[in-house]
Tab-separated table of C-alpha atoms and ligand atoms in Angstrom:
chain	number	residue	atom	x	y	z
A	1	MET	CA	-95.255	-15.923	-19.151
A	2	PHE	CA	-97.171	-13.829	-21.010
A	3	ARG	CA	-100.385	-15.815	-22.723
A	4	ILE	CA	-100.971	-15.287	-26.324
A	5	LYS	CA	-104.018	-16.537	-27.648
A	6	THR	CA	-104.018	-16.578	-31.646
A	7	LEU	CA	-108.101	-16.820	-33.138
A	8	ASN	CA	-106.674	-17.263	-36.851
A	9	LYS	CA	-103.295	-18.457	-38.392
A	10	ILE	CA	-100.753	-15.822	-37.485
A	11	SER	CA	-97.358	-16.424	-39.669
A	12	PRO	CA	-94.343	-18.163	-37.987
A	13	ALA	CA	-92.370	-14.715	-38.828
A	14	GLY	CA	-94.868	-12.880	-36.825
A	15	LEU	CA	-95.047	-15.258	-34.075
A	16	SER	CA	-90.900	-15.484	-33.300
A	17	ALA	CA	-90.999	-12.250	-32.690
A	18	LEU	CA	-92.672	-13.543	-29.458
A	19	ASP	CA	-89.506	-14.459	-27.170
A	20	LYS	CA	-90.477	-18.105	-26.205
A	21	THR	CA	-89.031	-17.661	-22.687
A	22	ARG	CA	-91.698	-14.355	-21.932
A	23	TYR	CA	-94.404	-16.070	-24.113
A	24	THR	CA	-96.544	-19.177	-24.484
A	25	VAL	CA	-98.528	-18.553	-27.728
A	26	SER	CA	-101.595	-21.200	-28.895
A	27	ASP	CA	-104.804	-21.068	-30.362
A	28	SER	CA	-105.651	-22.785	-26.756
A	29	GLU	CA	-104.432	-20.373	-23.571
A	30	GLU	CA	-107.021	-19.529	-21.132
A	31	ASN	CA	-107.135	-16.215	-19.490
A	32	GLU	CA	-105.006	-14.970	-22.003
A	33	ASP	CA	-102.606	-11.261	-21.878
A	34	GLY	CA	-103.147	-10.925	-25.250
A	35	ILE	CA	-105.129	-12.179	-29.007
A	36	LEU	CA	-103.562	-12.304	-32.512
A	37	VAL	CA	-106.495	-12.029	-34.405
A	38	ARG	CA	-106.552	-11.117	-38.305
A	39	SER	CA	-110.400	-11.972	-39.792
A	40	ALA	CA	-111.641	-14.150	-36.691
A	41	ASP	CA	-115.340	-12.207	-35.526
A	42	MET	CA	-114.379	-11.645	-31.908
A	43	GLN	CA	-118.068	-8.826	-31.425
A	44	GLU	CA	-119.486	-11.927	-29.232
A	45	TYR	CA	-116.032	-12.865	-27.225
A	46	VAL	CA	-115.728	-13.055	-24.098
A	47	PHE	CA	-113.171	-11.229	-22.469
A	48	PRO	CA	-110.938	-12.657	-19.715
A	49	ASP	CA	-109.954	-10.673	-17.046
A	50	ALA	CA	-106.063	-11.124	-17.750
A	51	LEU	CA	-107.129	-9.722	-21.147
A	52	ARG	CA	-105.140	-5.928	-21.886
A	53	ALA	CA	-104.706	-5.677	-25.709
A	54	ILE	CA	-105.784	-7.458	-28.749
A	55	ALA	CA	-103.449	-6.966	-31.903
A	56	ARG	CA	-105.380	-7.642	-35.306
A	57	ALA	CA	-102.573	-8.511	-38.291
A	58	GLY	CA	-104.478	-5.882	-40.647
A	59	ALA	CA	-105.819	-2.158	-40.616
A	60	GLY	CA	-109.697	-2.757	-40.317
A	61	THR	CA	-111.239	-3.774	-37.235
A	62	ASN	CA	-114.528	-4.342	-37.786
A	63	ASN	CA	-114.075	-7.905	-36.622
A	64	ILE	CA	-113.323	-6.253	-33.164
A	65	PRO	CA	-115.678	-4.729	-30.611
A	66	VAL	CA	-113.842	-1.214	-29.966
A	67	ALA	CA	-116.200	0.189	-28.099
A	68	ARG	CA	-116.477	-2.568	-25.829
A	69	CYS	CA	-113.053	-3.002	-25.472
A	70	SER	CA	-112.655	1.040	-24.535
A	71	GLU	CA	-114.626	0.525	-21.731
A	72	ALA	CA	-112.751	-2.811	-20.059
A	73	GLY	CA	-109.695	-1.069	-20.736
A	74	ILE	CA	-108.307	-3.424	-23.169
A	75	VAL	CA	-106.163	-1.938	-25.840
A	76	VAL	CA	-107.063	-2.588	-29.558
A	77	PHE	CA	-103.434	-2.426	-31.996
A	78	ASN	CA	-103.827	-2.766	-35.844
A	79	THR	CA	-100.911	-2.363	-38.326
A	80	PRO	CA	-101.155	0.148	-40.484
A	81	GLY	CA	-98.859	0.740	-43.699
A	82	ALA	CA	-97.585	-2.950	-43.386
A	83	ASN	CA	-99.052	-3.621	-46.520
A	84	ALA	CA	-98.001	-0.810	-48.292
A	85	ASN	CA	-95.418	-1.841	-50.385
A	86	ALA	CA	-97.927	-4.768	-51.492
A	87	VAL	CA	-100.143	-2.282	-52.772
A	88	LYS	CA	-97.892	-0.062	-54.319
A	89	GLU	CA	-95.939	-2.736	-56.557
A	90	LEU	CA	-99.578	-3.324	-57.846
A	91	ALA	CA	-100.424	0.298	-58.065
A	92	VAL	CA	-96.991	-0.298	-60.473
A	93	CYS	CA	-99.095	-2.937	-62.257
A	94	ALA	CA	-102.199	-0.680	-62.704
A	95	LEU	CA	-100.386	2.068	-64.395
A	96	ILE	CA	-98.927	0.545	-66.671
A	97	MET	CA	-102.606	-1.885	-67.489
A	98	ALA	CA	-103.776	1.454	-67.585
A	99	SER	CA	-101.393	2.064	-70.072
A	100	ARG	CA	-100.474	-0.692	-72.078
A	101	ASN	CA	-103.468	-2.914	-72.944
A	102	VAL	CA	-101.902	-5.959	-71.416
A	103	ALA	CA	-104.840	-6.957	-70.125
A	104	ALA	CA	-107.429	-6.794	-73.412
A	105	GLY	CA	-104.665	-7.959	-74.771
A	106	THR	CA	-103.638	-11.378	-73.182
A	107	LYS	CA	-107.530	-11.796	-73.346
A	108	TRP	CA	-107.549	-11.622	-76.814
A	109	ILE	CA	-104.937	-14.226	-77.707
A	110	ASP	CA	-106.713	-16.804	-74.885
A	111	ALA	CA	-109.646	-15.824	-77.215
A	112	GLN	CA	-108.235	-16.337	-80.546
A	113	ILE	CA	-106.615	-19.897	-79.101
A	114	ALA	CA	-109.908	-20.621	-77.657
A	115	GLY	CA	-111.306	-20.299	-81.125
A	116	GLY	CA	-108.377	-22.452	-83.061
A	117	GLY	CA	-106.660	-19.441	-84.722
A	118	ASP	CA	-103.011	-19.716	-85.440
A	119	ILE	CA	-101.639	-17.220	-82.571
A	120	GLU	CA	-98.401	-16.598	-84.742
A	121	ALA	CA	-100.055	-16.033	-87.498
A	122	VAL	CA	-102.444	-13.257	-86.322
A	123	VAL	CA	-100.767	-11.515	-83.415
A	124	GLU	CA	-98.230	-8.589	-85.544
A	125	LYS	CA	-101.554	-7.828	-87.209
A	126	GLY	CA	-103.600	-7.966	-84.031
A	127	LYS	CA	-101.410	-6.126	-81.558
A	128	ALA	CA	-101.912	-2.996	-83.107
A	129	GLN	CA	-105.248	-2.674	-81.543
A	130	PHE	CA	-103.617	-2.856	-78.080
A	131	VAL	CA	-101.047	0.513	-78.615
A	132	GLY	CA	-100.911	2.419	-75.572
A	133	PRO	CA	-98.772	5.283	-74.313
A	134	GLU	CA	-95.818	4.862	-72.000
A	135	LEU	CA	-95.785	6.196	-68.362
A	136	MET	CA	-92.335	8.318	-68.521
A	137	GLY	CA	-93.558	11.876	-69.436
A	138	LYS	CA	-96.371	11.792	-68.511
A	139	SER	CA	-98.177	13.488	-65.442
A	140	LEU	CA	-99.388	11.035	-62.199
A	141	GLY	CA	-101.747	12.569	-59.436
A	142	VAL	CA	-101.710	10.387	-56.360
A	143	ILE	CA	-104.920	11.633	-54.260
A	144	GLY	CA	-103.998	10.713	-50.620
A	145	LEU	CA	-100.627	10.714	-49.224
A	146	GLY	CA	-100.577	8.168	-46.415
A	147	ALA	CA	-98.330	4.961	-45.734
A	148	ILE	CA	-99.347	3.432	-49.966
A	149	GLY	CA	-99.540	7.284	-51.901
A	150	VAL	CA	-96.062	8.070	-50.685
A	151	GLN	CA	-94.828	4.761	-52.151
A	152	VAL	CA	-97.388	5.151	-55.019
A	153	ALA	CA	-95.541	8.932	-55.142
A	154	ASN	CA	-92.141	8.171	-55.199
A	155	ILE	CA	-91.882	5.278	-57.064
A	156	ALA	CA	-93.764	7.213	-59.816
A	157	THR	CA	-90.470	10.014	-60.136
A	158	LYS	CA	-88.551	7.397	-60.742
A	159	LEU	CA	-90.692	6.111	-63.705
A	160	GLY	CA	-89.928	9.595	-65.269
A	161	MET	CA	-93.049	10.614	-64.454
A	162	THR	CA	-94.540	14.206	-62.955
A	163	VAL	CA	-96.281	13.624	-59.954
A	164	TYR	CA	-98.897	15.567	-58.023
A	165	GLY	CA	-99.858	15.050	-54.791
A	166	TYR	CA	-102.709	15.545	-52.965
A	167	ASP	CA	-103.135	15.474	-49.541
A	168	PRO	CA	-104.961	18.252	-46.863
A	169	PHE	CA	-104.067	15.979	-43.829
A	170	LEU	CA	-100.127	14.935	-44.959
A	171	SER	CA	-98.620	13.825	-41.825
A	172	VAL	CA	-95.051	14.659	-40.744
A	173	ASP	CA	-93.998	10.867	-41.574
A	174	ALA	CA	-95.347	11.001	-44.716
A	175	ALA	CA	-94.229	15.106	-45.563
A	176	LEU	CA	-90.332	13.228	-44.516
A	177	SER	CA	-90.534	9.851	-46.594
A	178	MET	CA	-91.942	11.835	-49.837
A	179	SER	CA	-89.674	12.549	-53.036
A	180	ARG	CA	-88.747	16.851	-52.656
A	181	LEU	CA	-89.828	15.947	-56.947
A	182	ILE	CA	-93.152	15.531	-55.914
A	183	HIS	CA	-95.251	18.533	-56.351
A	184	ARG	CA	-97.603	19.626	-53.185
A	185	ALA	CA	-101.173	20.159	-54.977
A	186	MET	CA	-103.458	22.052	-52.501
A	187	ASP	CA	-106.578	21.583	-54.064
A	188	LEU	CA	-107.953	18.557	-55.969
A	189	GLU	CA	-108.513	21.086	-59.068
A	190	THR	CA	-105.131	20.821	-59.647
A	191	ILE	CA	-104.635	17.251	-59.854
A	192	TYR	CA	-107.700	17.062	-62.403
A	193	LYS	CA	-106.530	19.593	-64.431
A	194	ASN	CA	-102.578	18.324	-64.982
A	195	CYS	CA	-102.636	14.780	-65.052
A	196	ASP	CA	-102.902	12.263	-67.135
A	197	TYR	CA	-103.174	9.367	-64.363
A	198	ILE	CA	-104.564	9.397	-61.574
A	199	THR	CA	-104.546	7.176	-58.467
A	200	ILE	CA	-106.713	7.346	-55.540
A	201	HIS	CA	-105.074	6.137	-52.109
A	202	VAL	CA	-107.709	7.457	-49.574
A	203	PRO	CA	-110.237	5.899	-47.233
A	204	GLN	CA	-113.710	5.320	-47.764
A	205	ASN	CA	-115.511	7.430	-45.470
A	206	LYS	CA	-118.374	10.050	-45.594
A	207	GLU	CA	-115.894	12.638	-47.232
A	208	THR	CA	-114.164	10.746	-49.908
A	209	LYS	CA	-117.635	8.089	-50.492
A	210	GLY	CA	-117.839	8.663	-54.489
A	211	MET	CA	-115.451	11.381	-54.913
A	212	ILE	CA	-114.452	10.625	-58.241
A	213	ASN	CA	-117.894	11.558	-59.611
A	214	GLU	CA	-119.360	13.530	-62.779
A	215	ASP	CA	-118.189	16.589	-61.697
A	216	ALA	CA	-114.870	15.720	-60.874
A	217	ILE	CA	-114.150	14.091	-64.436
A	218	HIS	CA	-115.278	16.817	-65.805
A	219	MET	CA	-111.972	18.656	-64.759
A	220	MET	CA	-110.291	15.909	-65.976
A	221	LYS	CA	-108.085	15.897	-68.640
A	222	GLY	CA	-109.591	13.990	-71.558
A	223	GLY	CA	-108.100	10.550	-72.345
A	224	VAL	CA	-107.150	10.505	-68.526
A	225	ARG	CA	-106.547	6.847	-67.258
A	226	ILE	CA	-107.917	6.244	-63.508
A	227	ILE	CA	-106.320	3.726	-60.873
A	228	ASN	CA	-108.225	2.736	-58.170
A	229	LEU	CA	-106.487	0.020	-55.666
A	230	ALA	CA	-108.519	1.710	-52.380
A	231	ARG	CA	-112.312	1.206	-52.247
A	232	GLY	CA	-115.121	0.792	-54.976
A	233	GLY	CA	-117.307	3.419	-53.619
A	234	LEU	CA	-114.681	6.166	-53.858
A	235	VAL	CA	-115.573	6.273	-57.712
A	236	VAL	CA	-118.934	6.546	-58.499
A	237	GLU	CA	-119.853	3.653	-60.992
A	238	ASP	CA	-122.495	5.328	-63.380
A	239	ASP	CA	-120.822	8.532	-63.687
A	240	ILE	CA	-117.175	6.525	-64.759
A	241	LEU	CA	-118.828	4.289	-67.066
A	242	ALA	CA	-120.387	7.365	-69.465
A	243	ALA	CA	-116.905	8.826	-69.062
A	244	LEU	CA	-115.091	6.131	-70.389
A	245	GLU	CA	-118.107	5.090	-73.160
A	246	ARG	CA	-117.213	8.973	-74.932
A	247	GLY	CA	-113.550	8.701	-74.158
A	248	LYS	CA	-113.492	11.513	-71.832
A	249	VAL	CA	-111.712	8.522	-69.519
A	250	ALA	CA	-109.359	6.161	-71.122
A	251	ALA	CA	-108.964	3.519	-68.776
A	252	TYR	CA	-110.209	2.650	-65.550
A	253	VAL	CA	-108.271	0.068	-63.269
A	254	THR	CA	-109.581	-0.917	-60.051
A	255	ASP	CA	-109.256	-3.634	-57.460
A	256	PHE	CA	-113.245	-3.905	-56.166
A	257	PRO	CA	-115.006	-5.451	-59.523
A	258	THR	CA	-118.219	-5.546	-59.961
A	259	ASN	CA	-121.148	-7.290	-63.242
A	260	LYS	CA	-121.328	-3.459	-63.470
A	261	LEU	CA	-118.275	-2.658	-64.712
A	262	SER	CA	-117.386	-5.855	-66.278
A	263	ALA	CA	-119.221	-4.686	-68.816
A	264	GLY	CA	-117.529	-1.208	-69.227
A	265	LYS	CA	-115.597	0.113	-71.723
A	266	ASN	CA	-111.898	-0.007	-71.177
A	267	VAL	CA	-112.285	-1.331	-67.287
A	268	THR	CA	-109.546	-3.868	-65.957
A	269	LEU	CA	-111.252	-5.389	-63.183
A	270	ILE	CA	-108.065	-6.952	-59.882
A	271	PRO	CA	-109.448	-9.221	-58.031
A	272	HIS	CA	-109.084	-7.493	-54.977
A	273	LEU	CA	-105.133	-8.470	-55.106
A	274	GLY	CA	-103.855	-5.376	-53.380
A	275	ALA	CA	-102.521	-6.806	-50.279
A	276	SER	CA	-102.559	-10.674	-51.327
A	277	THR	CA	-98.961	-11.493	-51.100
A	278	PRO	CA	-97.027	-13.533	-48.726
A	279	GLU	CA	-94.819	-10.629	-47.391
A	280	SER	CA	-97.622	-8.021	-47.012
A	281	GLU	CA	-99.230	-11.268	-44.611
A	282	GLU	CA	-96.174	-11.556	-42.354
A	283	ASN	CA	-95.364	-7.575	-42.467
A	284	CYS	CA	-98.861	-7.630	-40.772
A	285	ALA	CA	-98.091	-10.612	-38.133
A	286	VAL	CA	-94.445	-9.119	-37.099
A	287	MET	CA	-96.003	-5.632	-36.772
A	288	ALA	CA	-98.935	-7.324	-34.771
A	289	ALA	CA	-96.662	-9.038	-32.063
A	290	GLN	CA	-94.057	-6.164	-32.087
A	291	GLU	CA	-97.251	-3.630	-31.073
A	292	LEU	CA	-98.700	-6.458	-28.598
A	293	ARG	CA	-95.070	-7.235	-27.222
A	294	ASP	CA	-94.385	-3.633	-26.528
A	295	TYR	CA	-97.693	-3.190	-24.816
A	296	LEU	CA	-97.155	-5.970	-22.132
A	297	GLU	CA	-93.885	-5.395	-21.688
A	298	ASN	CA	-93.587	-1.523	-21.262
A	299	GLY	CA	-97.189	0.065	-21.807
A	300	ASN	CA	-96.195	1.541	-24.143
A	301	ILE	CA	-98.499	1.892	-27.147
A	302	ARG	CA	-98.021	2.794	-30.849
A	303	ASN	CA	-100.790	1.589	-34.059
A	304	SER	CA	-104.246	1.930	-32.074
A	305	VAL	CA	-107.511	2.747	-32.804
A	306	ASN	CA	-109.120	2.882	-29.346
A	307	LEU	CA	-105.705	4.930	-27.359
A	308	PRO	CA	-103.443	6.942	-28.349
A	309	THR	CA	-99.690	6.747	-29.470
A	310	LEU	CA	-97.851	6.854	-26.515
A	311	GLN	CA	-94.085	5.709	-25.992
A	312	GLN	CA	-91.751	6.787	-23.015
A	313	GLU	CA	-88.413	5.869	-22.666
A	314	TRP	CA	-88.395	3.626	-18.869
A	315	SER	CA	-86.788	6.128	-16.465
A	316	GLY	CA	-88.082	4.640	-12.780
A	317	THR	CA	-87.871	1.243	-11.214
A	318	ALA	CA	-91.756	0.607	-12.255
A	319	ARG	CA	-94.186	1.957	-14.255
A	320	LEU	CA	-97.972	2.617	-14.375
A	321	CYS	CA	-99.719	2.445	-17.048
A	322	VAL	CA	-102.868	3.983	-16.206
A	323	ILE	CA	-105.920	3.704	-19.185
A	324	HIS	CA	-108.922	6.343	-18.147
A	325	ARG	CA	-111.601	8.713	-19.399
A	326	ASN	CA	-110.320	11.533	-20.659
A	327	ILE	CA	-111.820	13.758	-17.992
A	328	PRO	CA	-110.771	17.291	-15.603
A	329	ALA	CA	-108.453	16.540	-13.096
A	330	MET	CA	-107.340	12.783	-13.898
A	331	LEU	CA	-103.553	13.176	-13.327
A	332	SER	CA	-104.342	15.645	-10.268
A	333	SER	CA	-105.589	12.826	-8.817
A	334	ILE	CA	-103.126	9.562	-9.907
A	335	THR	CA	-100.150	11.883	-8.934
A	336	GLY	CA	-102.349	12.826	-5.303
A	337	VAL	CA	-102.255	9.212	-4.314
A	338	LEU	CA	-98.579	9.041	-5.490
A	339	SER	CA	-97.693	12.111	-3.163
A	340	ARG	CA	-99.703	11.235	-0.394
A	341	GLU	CA	-97.681	7.860	-0.619
A	342	ASN	CA	-94.347	9.529	-0.868
A	343	VAL	CA	-93.784	8.398	-4.417
A	344	ASN	CA	-91.566	10.432	-6.398
A	345	VAL	CA	-92.630	10.683	-9.981
A	346	GLU	CA	-89.479	10.543	-12.147
A	347	ASN	CA	-91.555	11.063	-15.473
A	348	LEU	CA	-95.024	11.107	-16.859
A	349	THR	CA	-96.744	10.973	-20.187
A	350	ASN	CA	-100.502	11.520	-20.947
A	351	LYS	CA	-101.827	11.884	-23.992
A	352	SER	CA	-105.283	11.244	-25.369
A	353	LYS	CA	-107.796	9.924	-28.169
A	354	GLY	CA	-111.241	11.217	-28.079
A	355	GLU	CA	-113.253	9.739	-25.096
A	356	TYR	CA	-110.260	7.516	-23.569
A	357	ALA	CA	-106.883	8.965	-21.928
A	358	TYR	CA	-103.330	6.982	-21.246
A	359	THR	CA	-100.872	8.170	-18.353
A	360	LEU	CA	-97.367	6.596	-18.003
A	361	VAL	CA	-96.085	7.066	-15.021
A	362	ASP	CA	-92.355	6.153	-14.114
A	363	ILE	CA	-91.899	6.412	-10.651
A	364	GLY	CA	-88.710	6.468	-8.375
A	365	SER	CA	-89.071	3.600	-5.881
A	366	ARG	CA	-91.740	-0.134	-5.999
A	367	VAL	CA	-95.160	0.463	-4.811
A	368	SER	CA	-97.921	-1.791	-3.120
A	369	ASP	CA	-101.300	-3.375	-4.477
A	370	ARG	CA	-102.811	-0.655	-1.922
A	371	GLU	CA	-101.009	2.540	-3.764
A	372	VAL	CA	-102.150	0.588	-6.911
A	373	ASP	CA	-105.296	0.452	-5.964
A	374	ALA	CA	-106.271	3.320	-5.031
A	375	ILE	CA	-105.299	4.340	-8.416
A	376	ARG	CA	-107.385	2.280	-9.504
A	377	ALA	CA	-110.236	3.307	-7.067
A	378	ILE	CA	-110.429	6.724	-9.125
A	379	GLY	CA	-113.371	7.619	-10.563
A	380	GLY	CA	-112.826	7.451	-14.540
A	381	VAL	CA	-109.705	5.398	-14.376
A	382	LEU	CA	-110.503	1.609	-16.594
A	383	ARG	CA	-107.691	-0.669	-16.078
A	384	VAL	CA	-104.325	0.063	-14.042
A	385	ARG	CA	-101.204	-2.074	-14.980
A	386	TYR	CA	-97.882	-2.064	-12.920
A	387	LEU	CA	-94.707	-3.498	-14.203
A	388	THR	CA	-91.180	-3.183	-12.865
A	389	HIS	CA	-87.749	-3.126	-14.568
B	401	LIG	N1	-106.855	-3.209	-52.550
B	401	LIG	C1	-105.971	-3.397	-51.022
B	401	LIG	O1	-106.362	-4.410	-51.133
B	401	LIG	C2	-106.045	-1.973	-49.973
B	401	LIG	C3	-104.791	-2.547	-49.466
B	401	LIG	C4	-104.273	-2.048	-48.340
B	401	LIG	C5	-105.388	-0.528	-48.248
B	401	LIG	N2	-106.270	0.013	-49.178
B	401	LIG	C6	-107.133	1.252	-49.109
B	401	LIG	O2	-106.244	2.039	-49.307
B	401	LIG	C7	-106.673	2.967	-48.610
B	401	LIG	C8	-104.891	3.746	-48.101
B	401	LIG	O3	-104.346	3.340	-47.135
B	401	LIG	P1	-103.225	3.825	-46.343
B	401	LIG	O4	-102.534	2.146	-45.886
B	401	LIG	O5	-102.157	4.323	-47.284
B	401	LIG	O6	-103.843	4.994	-45.688
B	401	LIG	P2	-103.276	5.958	-44.904
B	401	LIG	O7	-104.236	6.197	-43.467
B	401	LIG	O8	-102.197	5.517	-44.701
B	401	LIG	O9	-103.356	6.930	-46.284
B	401	LIG	C9	-104.430	7.778	-45.990
B	401	LIG	C10	-104.305	9.021	-46.550
B	401	LIG	O10	-104.938	9.534	-47.167
B	401	LIG	C11	-105.551	10.905	-46.902
B	401	LIG	N3	-106.552	11.779	-46.820
B	401	LIG	C12	-108.002	11.536	-45.499
B	401	LIG	N4	-108.779	12.210	-46.424
B	401	LIG	C13	-108.416	12.599	-47.967
B	401	LIG	C14	-108.737	13.340	-48.494
B	401	LIG	N5	-110.459	13.960	-48.142
B	401	LIG	N6	-108.446	14.105	-49.727
B	401	LIG	C15	-107.238	13.525	-49.502
B	401	LIG	N7	-106.637	12.627	-48.774
B	401	LIG	C16	-106.797	12.390	-48.419
B	401	LIG	C17	-105.062	10.679	-45.371
B	401	LIG	O11	-104.015	12.412	-44.637
B	401	LIG	C18	-104.026	9.615	-45.386
B	401	LIG	O12	-102.615	10.373	-45.940
B	401	LIG	C19	-107.226	2.308	-47.350
B	401	LIG	O13	-107.263	3.424	-46.690
B	401	LIG	C20	-108.013	1.093	-47.404
B	401	LIG	O14	-108.686	1.802	-48.231
B	401	LIG	C21	-106.589	-1.244	-50.280
């Protein structure tokens, strides 16, 4: 039986991915094999000897001591893309809000009613100030074509928009799921010069922080409408507020409200609702549990932040899963132990990620603790697991 400790409440759909005949799951497991966590702070967590993997139901892993896990040979998983549909749907809402002044219109109604006015008497006259353009026939620039960006780009084509997408690091998965109708922009200038609407779906990092600034806005079309559901710091607040004031930017809709932005003209602030759907929480939990299960049962790694993606079909009677430093001669040392013991290697895959690497070795016969311990003793090896099929 594998023991899985939950450090937060995990959606029942996620827990049902862990077969009761093979897993005990609770918040009180001791010497657990795996941990399921959402936002609990694990920075000071004392790792029990059995702990092999931590799965975060969510994308960020700031609450997990990833470097310490790597040194202890503990795999840290996250669930990228599990909330992509939720954010995509909010992006459609934001595009419409950027156009049709729905938020300002409802605020106006609330104010009329709060002021004792007869809304039915004023609505037809009052609505003129909230007229806004349709999306159909307009151009949309999508910056960042990852899990969310691709879905936003695809659905925008269905709304009748001409879509340009920019992502210098486009993944194969993203390229395969992207509609053929999307024009791939080779630089940001193409997006800025051609698009009536721009939506950002990139991570915030050294390269992207403040990317929507005065210089970028200068290149954009007059009256551009900007959507930012990715991270507040991607947009320079002073620059967008100034551009909104002079009408260069017609609307800014963001999921990252600040007091400063609230004073801006044509700004719509959403209270960070991007991933706030029950389905998104459930998707994250299911994905986290499946990642944990595939690692514990098969040694396969997918969506880890500290180790490479590596999945291998079973081809022997036993499997050695070796987490080690990414240094020379590791493979020859591992296979050297096996050949000394006359053990045939059926299949071997090795991949690295930064300072660490992972090797899966399927072997044709079972081995004893002696061979496993000999691999464990190789300098640079951080964790060895021995699985039988
Ligand atoms: N509002 C919310 O609640 C919410 C929820 C989920 C994610 N997000 C944000 O949305 C972002 C995107 O999420 P995702 O799941 O699509 O991530 P992802 O990793 O699947 O996609 C990000 C994409 O951005 C691309 N990229 C990186 N740097 C770039 C650059 N300089 N120019 C253009 N493209 C660049 C990457 O190649 C990748 O394809 C996340 O980083 C996160 O900050 C917000």
